Protein backbone atom coordinates (compact mmCIF):
# COMPACT_ATOMS: atom_id res chain seq x y z
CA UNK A 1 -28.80 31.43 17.70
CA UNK A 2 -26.72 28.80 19.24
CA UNK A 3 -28.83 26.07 17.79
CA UNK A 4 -28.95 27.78 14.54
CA UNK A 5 -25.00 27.03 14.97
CA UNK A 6 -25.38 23.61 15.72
CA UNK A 7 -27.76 22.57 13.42
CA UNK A 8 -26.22 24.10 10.27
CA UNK A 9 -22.95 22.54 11.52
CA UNK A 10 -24.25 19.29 11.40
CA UNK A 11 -26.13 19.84 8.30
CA UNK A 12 -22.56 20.21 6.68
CA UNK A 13 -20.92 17.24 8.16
CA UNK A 14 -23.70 15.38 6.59
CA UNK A 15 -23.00 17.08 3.21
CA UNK A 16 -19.16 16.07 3.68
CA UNK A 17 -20.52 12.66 4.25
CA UNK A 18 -22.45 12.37 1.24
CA UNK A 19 -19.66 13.78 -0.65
CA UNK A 20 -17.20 10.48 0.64
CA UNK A 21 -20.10 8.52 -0.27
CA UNK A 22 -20.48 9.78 -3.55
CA UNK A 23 -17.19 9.93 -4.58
CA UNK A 24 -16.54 6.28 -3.59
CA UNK A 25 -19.44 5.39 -6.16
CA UNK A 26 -18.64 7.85 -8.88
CA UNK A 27 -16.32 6.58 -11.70
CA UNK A 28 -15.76 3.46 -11.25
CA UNK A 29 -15.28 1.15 -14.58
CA UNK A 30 -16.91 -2.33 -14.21
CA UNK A 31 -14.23 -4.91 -15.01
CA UNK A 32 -17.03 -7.50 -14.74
CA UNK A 33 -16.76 -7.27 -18.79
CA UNK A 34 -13.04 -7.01 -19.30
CA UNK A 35 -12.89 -10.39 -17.38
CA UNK A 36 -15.64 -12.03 -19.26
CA UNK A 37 -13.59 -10.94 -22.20
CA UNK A 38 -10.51 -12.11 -20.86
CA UNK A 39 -12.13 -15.77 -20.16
CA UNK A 40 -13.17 -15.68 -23.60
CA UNK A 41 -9.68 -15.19 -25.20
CA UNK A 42 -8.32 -17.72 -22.78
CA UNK A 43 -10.60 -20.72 -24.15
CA UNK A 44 -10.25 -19.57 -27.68
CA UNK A 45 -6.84 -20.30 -27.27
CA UNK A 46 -7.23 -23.42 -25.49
CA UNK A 47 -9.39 -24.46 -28.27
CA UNK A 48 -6.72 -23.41 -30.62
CA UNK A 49 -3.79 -24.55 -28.96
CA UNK A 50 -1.28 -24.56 -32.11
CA UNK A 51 0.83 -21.83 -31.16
CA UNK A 52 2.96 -21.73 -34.63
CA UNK A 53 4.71 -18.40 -34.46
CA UNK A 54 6.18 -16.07 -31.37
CA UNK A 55 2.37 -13.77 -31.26
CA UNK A 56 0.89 -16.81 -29.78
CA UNK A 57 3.23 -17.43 -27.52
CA UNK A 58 3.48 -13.80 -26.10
CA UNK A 59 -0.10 -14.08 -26.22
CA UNK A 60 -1.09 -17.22 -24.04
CA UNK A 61 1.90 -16.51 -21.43
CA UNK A 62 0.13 -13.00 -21.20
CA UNK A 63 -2.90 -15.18 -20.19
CA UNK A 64 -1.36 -16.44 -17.18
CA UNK A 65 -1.16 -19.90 -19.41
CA UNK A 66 2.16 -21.61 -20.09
CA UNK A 67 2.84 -22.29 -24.23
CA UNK A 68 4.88 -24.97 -23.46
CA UNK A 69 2.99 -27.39 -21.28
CA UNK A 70 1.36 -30.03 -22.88
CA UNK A 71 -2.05 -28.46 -23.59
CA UNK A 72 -0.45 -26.49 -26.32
CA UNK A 73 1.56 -27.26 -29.57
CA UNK A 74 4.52 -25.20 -30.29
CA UNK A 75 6.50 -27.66 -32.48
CA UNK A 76 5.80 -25.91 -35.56
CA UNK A 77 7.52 -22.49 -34.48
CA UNK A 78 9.71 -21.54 -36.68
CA UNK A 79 11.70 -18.70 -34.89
CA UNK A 80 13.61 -18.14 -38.17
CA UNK A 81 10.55 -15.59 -38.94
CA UNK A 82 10.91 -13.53 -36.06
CA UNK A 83 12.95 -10.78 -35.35
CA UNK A 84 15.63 -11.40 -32.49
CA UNK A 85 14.71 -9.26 -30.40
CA UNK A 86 11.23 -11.24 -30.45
CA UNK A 87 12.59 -14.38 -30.36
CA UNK A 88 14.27 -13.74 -27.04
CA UNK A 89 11.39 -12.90 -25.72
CA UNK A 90 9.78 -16.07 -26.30
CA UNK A 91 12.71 -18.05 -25.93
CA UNK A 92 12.95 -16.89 -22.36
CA UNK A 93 9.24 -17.64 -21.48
CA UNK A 94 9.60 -20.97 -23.06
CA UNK A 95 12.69 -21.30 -20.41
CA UNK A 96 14.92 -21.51 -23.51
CA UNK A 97 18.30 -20.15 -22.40
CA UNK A 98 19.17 -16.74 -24.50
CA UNK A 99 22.61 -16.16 -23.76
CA UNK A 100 23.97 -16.39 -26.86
CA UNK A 101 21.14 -14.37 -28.89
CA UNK A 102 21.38 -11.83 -26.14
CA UNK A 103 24.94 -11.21 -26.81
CA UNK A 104 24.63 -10.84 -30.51
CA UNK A 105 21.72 -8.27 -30.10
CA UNK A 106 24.28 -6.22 -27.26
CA UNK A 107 27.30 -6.67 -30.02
CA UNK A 108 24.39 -4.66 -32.16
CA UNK A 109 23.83 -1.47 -29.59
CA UNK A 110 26.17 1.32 -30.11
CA UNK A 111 27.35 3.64 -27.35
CA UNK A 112 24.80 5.94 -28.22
CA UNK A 113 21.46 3.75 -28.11
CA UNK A 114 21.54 3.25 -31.89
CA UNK A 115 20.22 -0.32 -33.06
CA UNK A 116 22.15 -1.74 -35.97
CA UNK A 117 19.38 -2.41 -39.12
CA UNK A 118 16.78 -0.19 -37.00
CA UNK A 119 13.73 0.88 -38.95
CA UNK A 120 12.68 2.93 -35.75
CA UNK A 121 10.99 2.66 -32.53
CA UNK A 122 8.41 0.21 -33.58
CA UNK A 123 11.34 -2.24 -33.72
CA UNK A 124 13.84 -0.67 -31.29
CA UNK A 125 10.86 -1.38 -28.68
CA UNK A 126 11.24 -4.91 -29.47
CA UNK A 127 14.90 -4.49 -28.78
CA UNK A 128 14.55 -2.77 -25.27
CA UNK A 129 11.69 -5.40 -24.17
CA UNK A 130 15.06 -8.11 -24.98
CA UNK A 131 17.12 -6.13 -23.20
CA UNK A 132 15.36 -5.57 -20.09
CA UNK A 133 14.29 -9.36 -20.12
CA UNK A 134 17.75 -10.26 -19.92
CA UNK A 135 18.77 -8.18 -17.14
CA UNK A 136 20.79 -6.45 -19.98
CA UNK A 137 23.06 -3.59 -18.80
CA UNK A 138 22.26 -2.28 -22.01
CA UNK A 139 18.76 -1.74 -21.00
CA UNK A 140 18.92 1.90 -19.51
CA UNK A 141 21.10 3.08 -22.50
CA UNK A 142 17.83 2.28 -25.16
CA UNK A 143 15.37 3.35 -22.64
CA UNK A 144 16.75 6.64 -22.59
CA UNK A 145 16.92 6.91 -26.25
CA UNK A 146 13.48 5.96 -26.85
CA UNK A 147 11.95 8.33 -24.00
CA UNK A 148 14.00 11.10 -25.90
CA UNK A 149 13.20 10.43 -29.28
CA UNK A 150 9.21 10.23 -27.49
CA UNK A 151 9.78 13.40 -25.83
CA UNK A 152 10.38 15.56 -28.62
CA UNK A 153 7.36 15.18 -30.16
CA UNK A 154 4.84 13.12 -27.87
CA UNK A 155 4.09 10.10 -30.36
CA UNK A 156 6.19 7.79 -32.53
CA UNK A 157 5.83 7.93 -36.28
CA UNK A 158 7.07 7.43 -39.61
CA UNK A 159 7.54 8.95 -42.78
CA UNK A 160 6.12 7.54 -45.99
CA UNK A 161 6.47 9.21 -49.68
CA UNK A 162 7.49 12.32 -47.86
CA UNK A 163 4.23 12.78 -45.29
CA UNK A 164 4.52 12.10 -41.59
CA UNK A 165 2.07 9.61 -39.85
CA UNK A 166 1.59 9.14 -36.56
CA UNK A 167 2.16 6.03 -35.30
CA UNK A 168 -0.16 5.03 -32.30
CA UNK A 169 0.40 1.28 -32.50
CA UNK A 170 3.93 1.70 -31.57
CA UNK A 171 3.11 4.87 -28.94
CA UNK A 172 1.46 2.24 -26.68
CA UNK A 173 4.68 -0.04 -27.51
CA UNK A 174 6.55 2.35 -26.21
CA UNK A 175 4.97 3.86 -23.48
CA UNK A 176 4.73 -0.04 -22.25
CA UNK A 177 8.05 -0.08 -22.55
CA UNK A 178 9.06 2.61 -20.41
CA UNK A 179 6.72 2.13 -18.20
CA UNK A 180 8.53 -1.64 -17.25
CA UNK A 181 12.08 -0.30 -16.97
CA UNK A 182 11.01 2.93 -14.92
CA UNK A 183 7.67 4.23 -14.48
CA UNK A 184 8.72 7.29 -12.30
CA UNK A 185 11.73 7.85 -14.52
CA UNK A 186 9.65 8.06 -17.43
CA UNK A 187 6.51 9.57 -15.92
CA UNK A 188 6.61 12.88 -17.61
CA UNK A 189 7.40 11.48 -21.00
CA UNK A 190 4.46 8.69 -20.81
CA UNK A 191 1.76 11.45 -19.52
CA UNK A 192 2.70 13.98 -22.27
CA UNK A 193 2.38 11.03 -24.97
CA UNK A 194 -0.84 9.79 -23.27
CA UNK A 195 -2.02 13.83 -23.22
CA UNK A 196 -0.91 14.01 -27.14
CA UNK A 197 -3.24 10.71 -27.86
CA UNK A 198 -6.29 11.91 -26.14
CA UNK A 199 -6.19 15.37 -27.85
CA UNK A 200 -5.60 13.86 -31.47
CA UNK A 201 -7.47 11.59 -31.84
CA UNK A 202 -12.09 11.35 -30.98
CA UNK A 203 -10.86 8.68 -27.96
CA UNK A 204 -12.39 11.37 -25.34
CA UNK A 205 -15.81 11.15 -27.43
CA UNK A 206 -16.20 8.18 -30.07
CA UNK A 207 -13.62 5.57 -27.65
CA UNK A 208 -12.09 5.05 -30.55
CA UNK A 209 -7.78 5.80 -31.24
CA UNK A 210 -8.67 5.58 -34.69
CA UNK A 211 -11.93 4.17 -36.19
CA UNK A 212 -12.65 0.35 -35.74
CA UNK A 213 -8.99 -0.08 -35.84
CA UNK A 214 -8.47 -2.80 -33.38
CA UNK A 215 -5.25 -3.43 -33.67
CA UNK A 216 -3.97 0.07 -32.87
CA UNK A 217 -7.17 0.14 -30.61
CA UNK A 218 -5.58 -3.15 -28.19
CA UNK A 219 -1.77 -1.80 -28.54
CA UNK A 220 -2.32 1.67 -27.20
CA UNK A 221 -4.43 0.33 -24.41
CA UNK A 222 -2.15 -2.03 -23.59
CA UNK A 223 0.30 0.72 -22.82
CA UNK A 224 -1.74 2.30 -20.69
CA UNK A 225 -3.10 -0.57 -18.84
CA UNK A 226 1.06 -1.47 -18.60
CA UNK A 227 1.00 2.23 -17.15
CA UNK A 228 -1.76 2.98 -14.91
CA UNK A 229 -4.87 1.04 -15.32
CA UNK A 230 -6.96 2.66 -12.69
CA UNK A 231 -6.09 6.06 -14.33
CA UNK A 232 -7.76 4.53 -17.63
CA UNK A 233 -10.38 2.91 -16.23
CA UNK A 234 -11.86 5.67 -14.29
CA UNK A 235 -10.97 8.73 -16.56
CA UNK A 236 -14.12 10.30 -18.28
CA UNK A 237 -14.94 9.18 -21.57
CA UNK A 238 -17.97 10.06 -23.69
CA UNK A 239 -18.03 6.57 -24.96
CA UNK A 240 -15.18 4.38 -22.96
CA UNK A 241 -12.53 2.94 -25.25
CA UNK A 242 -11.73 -0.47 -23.25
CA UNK A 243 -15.78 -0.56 -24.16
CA UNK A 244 -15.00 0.00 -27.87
CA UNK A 245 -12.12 -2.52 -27.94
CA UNK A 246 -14.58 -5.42 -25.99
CA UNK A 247 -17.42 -5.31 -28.24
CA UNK A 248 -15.60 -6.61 -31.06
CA UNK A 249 -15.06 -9.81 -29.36
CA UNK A 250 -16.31 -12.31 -31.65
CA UNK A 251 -18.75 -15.44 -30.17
CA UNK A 252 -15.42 -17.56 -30.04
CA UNK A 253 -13.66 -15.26 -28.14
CA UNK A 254 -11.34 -13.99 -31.26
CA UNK A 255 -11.34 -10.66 -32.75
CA UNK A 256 -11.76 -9.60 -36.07
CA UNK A 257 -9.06 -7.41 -38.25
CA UNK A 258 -9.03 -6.36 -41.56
CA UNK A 259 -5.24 -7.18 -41.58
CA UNK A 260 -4.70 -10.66 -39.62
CA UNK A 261 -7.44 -11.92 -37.20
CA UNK A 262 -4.40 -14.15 -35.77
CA UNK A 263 -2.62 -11.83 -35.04
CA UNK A 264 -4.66 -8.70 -33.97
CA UNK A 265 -6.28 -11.86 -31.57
CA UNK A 266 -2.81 -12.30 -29.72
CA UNK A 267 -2.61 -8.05 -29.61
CA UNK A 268 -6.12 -8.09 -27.80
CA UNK A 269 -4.92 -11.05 -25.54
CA UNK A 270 -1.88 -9.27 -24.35
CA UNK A 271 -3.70 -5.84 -23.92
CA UNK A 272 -6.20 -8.41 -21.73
CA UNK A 273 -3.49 -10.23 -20.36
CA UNK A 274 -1.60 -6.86 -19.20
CA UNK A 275 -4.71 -6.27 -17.52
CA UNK A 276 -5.16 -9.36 -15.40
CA UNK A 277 -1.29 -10.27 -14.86
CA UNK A 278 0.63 -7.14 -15.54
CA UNK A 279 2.82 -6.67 -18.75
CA UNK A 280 4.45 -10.08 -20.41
CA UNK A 281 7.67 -8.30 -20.65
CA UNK A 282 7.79 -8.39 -16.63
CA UNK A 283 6.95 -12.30 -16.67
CA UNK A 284 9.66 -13.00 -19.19
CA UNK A 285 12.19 -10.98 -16.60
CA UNK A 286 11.33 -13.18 -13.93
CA UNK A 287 11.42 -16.26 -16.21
CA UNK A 288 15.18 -15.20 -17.31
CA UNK A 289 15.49 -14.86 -13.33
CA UNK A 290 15.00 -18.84 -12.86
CA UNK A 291 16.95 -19.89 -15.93
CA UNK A 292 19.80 -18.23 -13.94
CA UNK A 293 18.53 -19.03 -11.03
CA UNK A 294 16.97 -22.70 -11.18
CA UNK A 295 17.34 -23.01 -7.24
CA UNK A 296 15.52 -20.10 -6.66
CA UNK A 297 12.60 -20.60 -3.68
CA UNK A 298 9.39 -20.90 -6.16
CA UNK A 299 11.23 -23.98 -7.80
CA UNK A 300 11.16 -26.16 -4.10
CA UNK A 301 7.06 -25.11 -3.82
CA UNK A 302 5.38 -28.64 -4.37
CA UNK A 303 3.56 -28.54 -7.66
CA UNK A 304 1.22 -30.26 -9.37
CA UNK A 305 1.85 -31.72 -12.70
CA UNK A 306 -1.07 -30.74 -14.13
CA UNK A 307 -0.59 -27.26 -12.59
CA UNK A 308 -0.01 -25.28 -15.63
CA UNK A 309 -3.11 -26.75 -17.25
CA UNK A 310 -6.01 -26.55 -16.01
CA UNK A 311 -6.99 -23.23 -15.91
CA UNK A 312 -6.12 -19.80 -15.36
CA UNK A 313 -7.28 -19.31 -11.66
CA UNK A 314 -4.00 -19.91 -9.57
CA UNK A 315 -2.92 -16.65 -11.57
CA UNK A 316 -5.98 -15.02 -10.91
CA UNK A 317 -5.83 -15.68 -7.51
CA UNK A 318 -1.77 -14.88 -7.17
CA UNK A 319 -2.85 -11.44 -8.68
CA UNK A 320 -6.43 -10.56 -6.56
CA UNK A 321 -4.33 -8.12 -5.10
CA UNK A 322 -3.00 -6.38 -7.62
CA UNK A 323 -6.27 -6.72 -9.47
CA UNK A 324 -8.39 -4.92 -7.13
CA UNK A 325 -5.51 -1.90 -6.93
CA UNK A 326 -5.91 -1.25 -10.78
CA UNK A 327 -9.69 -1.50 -10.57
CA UNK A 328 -10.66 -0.11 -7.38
CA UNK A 329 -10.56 3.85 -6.54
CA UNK A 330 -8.80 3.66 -3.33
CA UNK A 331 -8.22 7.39 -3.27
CA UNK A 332 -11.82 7.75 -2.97
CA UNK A 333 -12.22 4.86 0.12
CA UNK A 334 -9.66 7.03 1.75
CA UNK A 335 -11.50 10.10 1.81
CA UNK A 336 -14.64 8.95 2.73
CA UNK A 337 -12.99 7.13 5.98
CA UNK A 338 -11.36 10.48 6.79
CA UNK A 339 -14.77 12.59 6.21
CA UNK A 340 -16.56 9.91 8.08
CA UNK A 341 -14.05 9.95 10.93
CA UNK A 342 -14.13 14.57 10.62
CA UNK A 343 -18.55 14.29 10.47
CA UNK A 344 -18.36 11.70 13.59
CA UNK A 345 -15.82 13.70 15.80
CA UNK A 346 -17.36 16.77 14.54
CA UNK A 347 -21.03 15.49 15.69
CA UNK A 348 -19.98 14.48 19.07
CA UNK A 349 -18.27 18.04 19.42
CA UNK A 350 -21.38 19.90 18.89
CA UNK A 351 -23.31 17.44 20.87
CA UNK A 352 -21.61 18.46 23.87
CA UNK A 353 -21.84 21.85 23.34
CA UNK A 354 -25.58 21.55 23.06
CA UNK A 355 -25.92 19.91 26.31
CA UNK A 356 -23.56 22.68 27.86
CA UNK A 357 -25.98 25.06 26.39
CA UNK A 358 -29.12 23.53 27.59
């Protein structure tokens, strides 16, 4: 009877074993193709390199790639086009100083979080990615505002001849958004928005947000890449949307778009770009950081003048780390250490009491 003992206790820390095991394999998205899309995008635009309006800019700086070295043309951006709150973006990741746009945008903030000539969140994002790239004190105030006016009914939207649409495009804005100036503050909000997306729309079964709409397709993704990658990589989908969004990729490494190819190009190579580097918004912080801060320790690192040119693996590398945290399912590694460590302990336990037996 004793043996009986032993031998179905063993027989279970095996099963616990091949549970660790199987849960380490199980769900587990391979980035292999989001990075052969992201090399893609990257020589498209070095094949294209006249970046003539603020999309292209965000875009290649999401990239890892730096609009204003010499392998790309900028000179014919005319920033009179773009919305402020845009333009400091850019201006910022150029290394343009954007003190005196920043304070006109403040001067239009009201106590409340209202935006003076606001058409809504799809351009009060705009405004908050400004703000919190400036280190504006401001920042909080439209955050707040945003993740309320979210909050109340789980997606942004607009009204048009008296019917209500949904707005998904500017959703992922703003869940990006929020997700920069406080993930954990915003947690509940984001989820409950993510939750509303997933339930409205076939993206648990077709992949799609809303049919071969790329455009929306890249933006909400992006937001939830910004968000938590690994929790969109590895949640269940009949047919995965990051799958969806890929195979569009045209053989030049553009996408195509029934509204602007251009432009719905630079929304893919952000939502890419968010991927590989984390969101732009966070790289234009830390570029506003060194035009304060020009003596800061990364400026004495000897550097190559050629450095921001020739490709895209120094960021690569300077982001393995983070890379393998949004891809990997280190939940899963932990477990099967623990149940490893349980079966082993458990095995030499029972070994023991076999030879006290015998």
């Amino acid at each position: 009877m004793k043996m009986k003992k032993i031998v179905c206790s063993l027989m279970i820390s095996v099963l616990c074993f091949m549970t660790a095991i199987s849960g380490v394999s199980a769900a587990s998205y391979d980035t292999s193709k989001i990075n052969d899309a992201y090399s893609k995008v990257v020589e498209y635009y070095k094949n294209n390199n006249t970046l003539n309006n603020a999309d292209k800019i965000l875009a290649v700086e999401s990239l890892g790639l730096e609009a204003e070295s010499n392998q790309f043309d900028i000179s014919s951006v005319d920033f009179s086009k773009t919305s402020l709150s845009k333009k400091i973006v850019t201006e910022v990741l150029l290394g343009i100083d954007p003190t005196e746009d920043k304070e006109t945008l403040e001067s239009q903030i009201d106590e409340n979080g209202n935006v003076e000539g606001s058409w809504g969140a799809s351009s009060d994002i705009w405004t908050l990615y400004a703000l919190y790239a400036t280190s504006s004190e401001k920042t909080n105030l439209l955050a707040d505002k945003l993740n309320t006016d979210l909050a109340s009914s789980s997606v942004c939207g607009y009204e048009w001849g008296g019917v209500y649409y949904a707005d998904y495009d500017t959703t992922g804005w703003v869940i990006e958004g929020l997700a920069v100036v406080n993930k954990e503050k915003y947690a509940t909000t984001i989820n409950k928005a993510i939750d509303y997306i997933k339930s409205n729309t076939t993206v648990k079964t077709t992949g799609w947000i809303t049919t071969d709409n790329v455009d929306t397709q890249s933006q909400v993704l992006e937001g939830m890449f910004a968000y938590d990658a690994n929790a969109l990589l590895n949640d269940n989908y009949t047919i995965h949307p990051v799958d969806c969004l890929l195979n569009t990729q045209l053989s030049d490494g553009s996408f195509p778009s029934s509204y602007n190819a251009e432009y719905t190009t630079a929304e893919v190579a952000k939502t890419l770009g968010t991927y590989k580097n984390g969101s732009v918004i966070i790289k234009a912080k830390k570029a506003y950081d060194k035009i304060l801060n020009p003596e800061e320790p990364d400026n004495k690192q000897p550097t190559n003048a050629n450095s921001t040119v020739q490709s895209t693996q120094p960021t690569e590398n300077s982001n393995k780390k983070s890379t393998s945290v949004k891809t990997g399912d280190e939940t899963n590694i932990v477990i099967f250490v623990s149940l490893s460590m349980v079966s082993g302990g458990l095995f030499l336990v029972l070994r023991k009491e076999y030879e006290r037996v015998h």
